[in-house]
Amino acid sequence: MTVSNAAGWIVHKFGGSSVADADCFRRVAAILAERPAGRLAVVLSACKGVTDTLLDVVHAAAEGRDTATALDALRRQHAEIAQELLPAAGANGFLLAFDQDLDALRAALATARAARRAEQATLDVVAGYGELWSTRLFSEFFAAQALRPGAVRWFDARDVLV
């Protein structure tokens, strides 16, 4: 989806299927690279299936079931994309931040496990990690493709939206 407004911004929204894997990330970058120079904003969903997996993990924790297997699979999925798209240092930096997010996720899951319920607030917070991961990954990849240094900036939606 593409939207423009009076301030001259062009906003592109890409869903999960558009960022399912490294080839999809490349296609999104190619679409954006074809745009004329100007004020461009990009909104990405989580990679295909990630939000559903994250929500399932919260419910699994609340029911006392295994969550490690799904979290490991999410890490592998994102590591594969990062390693294909980014230089080694960039992929390592992405995975370091990813692992910090996993630590925070595990803490939220421990709370759900202890309470034996999946609170809506926990579901909301956990579901948002997929978008954080896809946008961090894409912004780093797209910034490396940009013709102008500093032309690409990542914003954490939690800091700009209420």
CSV table of C-alpha atoms in Angstrom, one decimal:
chain,number,residue,atom,x,y,z
A,1,MET,CA,0.0,0.0,0.0
A,2,THR,CA,1.2,3.5,-0.8
A,3,VAL,CA,-0.1,6.7,0.7
A,4,SER,CA,0.9,10.3,0.2
A,5,ASN,CA,-0.1,13.4,2.1
A,6,ALA,CA,0.1,17.2,1.9
A,7,ALA,CA,3.4,17.3,3.7
A,8,GLY,CA,5.0,15.5,0.8
A,9,TRP,CA,5.6,12.2,2.6
A,10,ILE,CA,5.1,9.0,0.7
A,11,VAL,CA,4.3,6.1,3.0
A,12,HIS,CA,4.7,2.5,2.0
A,13,LYS,CA,3.3,-0.4,4.0
A,14,PHE,CA,4.5,-3.9,3.4
A,15,GLY,CA,2.8,-6.9,5.0
A,16,GLY,CA,4.4,-10.1,6.3
A,17,SER,CA,4.5,-11.9,3.0
A,18,SER,CA,6.5,-9.0,1.6
A,19,VAL,CA,9.2,-9.6,4.2
A,20,ALA,CA,9.0,-13.4,4.5
A,21,ASP,CA,12.6,-14.0,3.6
A,22,ALA,CA,15.8,-12.4,2.3
A,23,ASP,CA,14.6,-12.4,-1.3
A,24,CYS,CA,11.4,-10.6,-0.3
A,25,PHE,CA,13.5,-8.0,1.6
A,26,ARG,CA,15.5,-7.5,-1.6
A,27,ARG,CA,12.2,-7.0,-3.6
A,28,VAL,CA,11.0,-4.4,-1.1
A,29,ALA,CA,14.3,-2.6,-1.3
A,30,ALA,CA,14.1,-2.6,-5.1
A,31,ILE,CA,10.6,-1.1,-5.1
A,32,LEU,CA,11.7,1.6,-2.7
A,33,ALA,CA,14.9,2.3,-4.7
A,34,GLU,CA,12.8,3.0,-7.8
A,35,ARG,CA,11.0,5.8,-6.0
A,36,PRO,CA,12.1,9.3,-6.8
A,37,ALA,CA,14.1,11.1,-4.1
A,38,GLY,CA,11.8,12.6,-1.5
A,39,ARG,CA,10.3,12.1,1.9
A,40,LEU,CA,9.7,8.4,2.2
A,41,ALA,CA,8.4,6.4,5.2
A,42,VAL,CA,8.3,2.6,5.2
A,43,VAL,CA,6.1,0.5,7.6
A,44,LEU,CA,6.8,-3.2,7.7
A,45,SER,CA,4.9,-6.0,9.3
A,46,ALA,CA,6.7,-8.9,11.0
A,47,CYS,CA,8.1,-11.5,8.8
A,48,LYS,CA,5.4,-14.0,7.6
A,49,GLY,CA,4.1,-16.1,10.5
A,50,VAL,CA,6.2,-14.4,13.2
A,51,THR,CA,3.3,-12.6,15.0
A,52,ASP,CA,1.2,-15.8,15.1
A,53,THR,CA,4.2,-17.7,16.5
A,54,LEU,CA,4.8,-15.0,19.2
A,55,LEU,CA,1.2,-15.1,20.2
A,56,ASP,CA,1.2,-18.9,20.3
A,57,VAL,CA,4.3,-18.8,22.5
A,58,VAL,CA,2.5,-16.6,25.1
A,59,HIS,CA,-0.4,-19.0,25.2
A,60,ALA,CA,2.0,-22.0,25.5
A,61,ALA,CA,3.8,-20.3,28.4
A,62,ALA,CA,0.5,-19.6,30.2
A,63,GLU,CA,-0.4,-23.3,29.7
A,64,GLY,CA,3.0,-24.5,31.0
A,65,ARG,CA,4.1,-25.8,27.6
A,66,ASP,CA,7.5,-25.5,25.9
A,67,THR,CA,8.4,-22.1,24.5
A,68,ALA,CA,12.1,-22.6,23.8
A,69,THR,CA,11.6,-24.5,20.6
A,70,ALA,CA,9.5,-21.8,19.0
A,71,LEU,CA,11.9,-19.0,20.2
A,72,ASP,CA,14.9,-20.9,18.8
A,73,ALA,CA,13.1,-21.2,15.5
A,74,LEU,CA,12.3,-17.5,15.4
A,75,ARG,CA,16.0,-16.7,16.1
A,76,ARG,CA,17.1,-19.1,13.3
A,77,GLN,CA,14.6,-17.6,10.9
A,78,HIS,CA,15.9,-14.0,11.5
A,79,ALA,CA,19.5,-15.1,11.7
A,80,GLU,CA,19.3,-16.7,8.2
A,81,ILE,CA,17.8,-13.5,6.8
A,82,ALA,CA,20.4,-11.3,8.5
A,83,GLN,CA,23.3,-13.5,7.5
A,84,GLU,CA,22.1,-13.4,3.9
A,85,LEU,CA,21.5,-9.7,3.7
A,86,LEU,CA,24.1,-8.1,6.0
A,87,PRO,CA,27.8,-8.1,6.3
A,88,ALA,CA,29.0,-10.2,9.2
A,89,ALA,CA,29.4,-7.3,11.6
A,90,GLY,CA,25.9,-6.1,10.8
A,91,ALA,CA,24.4,-9.5,11.2
A,92,ASN,CA,26.2,-10.0,14.5
A,93,GLY,CA,24.9,-6.6,15.7
A,94,PHE,CA,21.4,-7.4,14.7
A,95,LEU,CA,21.5,-10.8,16.5
A,96,LEU,CA,22.9,-9.2,19.6
A,97,ALA,CA,19.9,-6.9,19.8
A,98,PHE,CA,17.6,-9.8,18.9
A,99,ASP,CA,19.0,-11.8,21.8
A,100,GLN,CA,18.4,-8.9,24.1
A,101,ASP,CA,14.8,-8.9,22.9
A,102,LEU,CA,14.6,-12.6,23.5
A,103,ASP,CA,15.7,-12.1,27.1
A,104,ALA,CA,12.9,-9.6,27.6
A,105,LEU,CA,10.5,-11.9,25.9
A,106,ARG,CA,11.5,-14.8,28.2
A,107,ALA,CA,10.8,-12.6,31.2
A,108,ALA,CA,7.3,-11.8,29.9
A,109,LEU,CA,6.7,-15.5,29.2
A,110,ALA,CA,7.9,-16.4,32.8
A,111,THR,CA,5.2,-14.0,34.1
A,112,ALA,CA,2.5,-15.6,31.9
A,113,ARG,CA,3.7,-19.0,33.0
A,114,ALA,CA,3.6,-18.0,36.7
A,115,ALA,CA,0.2,-16.4,36.3
A,116,ARG,CA,-1.1,-19.3,34.2
A,117,ARG,CA,-2.8,-16.8,31.9
A,118,ALA,CA,-2.0,-14.7,28.8
A,119,GLU,CA,-2.8,-11.2,29.8
A,120,GLN,CA,-3.8,-8.9,26.9
A,121,ALA,CA,-1.0,-6.5,27.8
A,122,THR,CA,1.6,-9.3,27.5
A,123,LEU,CA,0.1,-10.4,24.2
A,124,ASP,CA,0.3,-6.8,22.9
A,125,VAL,CA,3.9,-6.3,23.9
A,126,VAL,CA,5.1,-9.7,22.7
A,127,ALA,CA,3.3,-9.4,19.4
A,128,GLY,CA,5.2,-6.2,18.6
A,129,TYR,CA,8.6,-7.8,18.6
A,130,GLY,CA,8.1,-9.2,15.1
A,131,GLU,CA,7.8,-5.7,13.7
A,132,LEU,CA,10.8,-4.5,15.6
A,133,TRP,CA,12.9,-7.3,14.2
A,134,SER,CA,11.8,-6.9,10.6
A,135,THR,CA,12.2,-3.2,10.6
A,136,ARG,CA,15.6,-3.2,12.3
A,137,LEU,CA,16.8,-5.8,9.8
A,138,PHE,CA,15.4,-4.0,6.8
A,139,SER,CA,16.6,-0.6,7.8
A,140,GLU,CA,20.2,-1.9,8.2
A,141,PHE,CA,20.0,-3.7,4.8
A,142,PHE,CA,18.4,-0.7,3.0
A,143,ALA,CA,20.8,1.8,4.5
A,144,ALA,CA,23.6,-0.2,3.1
A,145,GLN,CA,21.9,0.1,-0.4
A,146,ALA,CA,21.2,3.9,0.0
A,147,LEU,CA,23.2,6.2,-2.3
A,148,ARG,CA,23.3,8.9,0.4
A,149,PRO,CA,24.9,8.1,3.8
A,150,GLY,CA,22.5,8.8,6.6
A,151,ALA,CA,19.5,8.8,4.3
A,152,VAL,CA,17.9,5.8,6.1
A,153,ARG,CA,16.8,6.1,9.8
A,154,TRP,CA,15.0,3.5,11.9
A,155,PHE,CA,12.4,4.6,14.4
A,156,ASP,CA,11.1,2.5,17.2
A,157,ALA,CA,7.3,2.8,16.9
A,158,ARG,CA,7.0,2.6,20.7
A,159,ASP,CA,8.8,5.9,20.9
A,160,VAL,CA,6.7,7.8,18.4
A,161,LEU,CA,3.2,6.3,18.8
A,162,VAL,CA,0.9,6.0,21.7
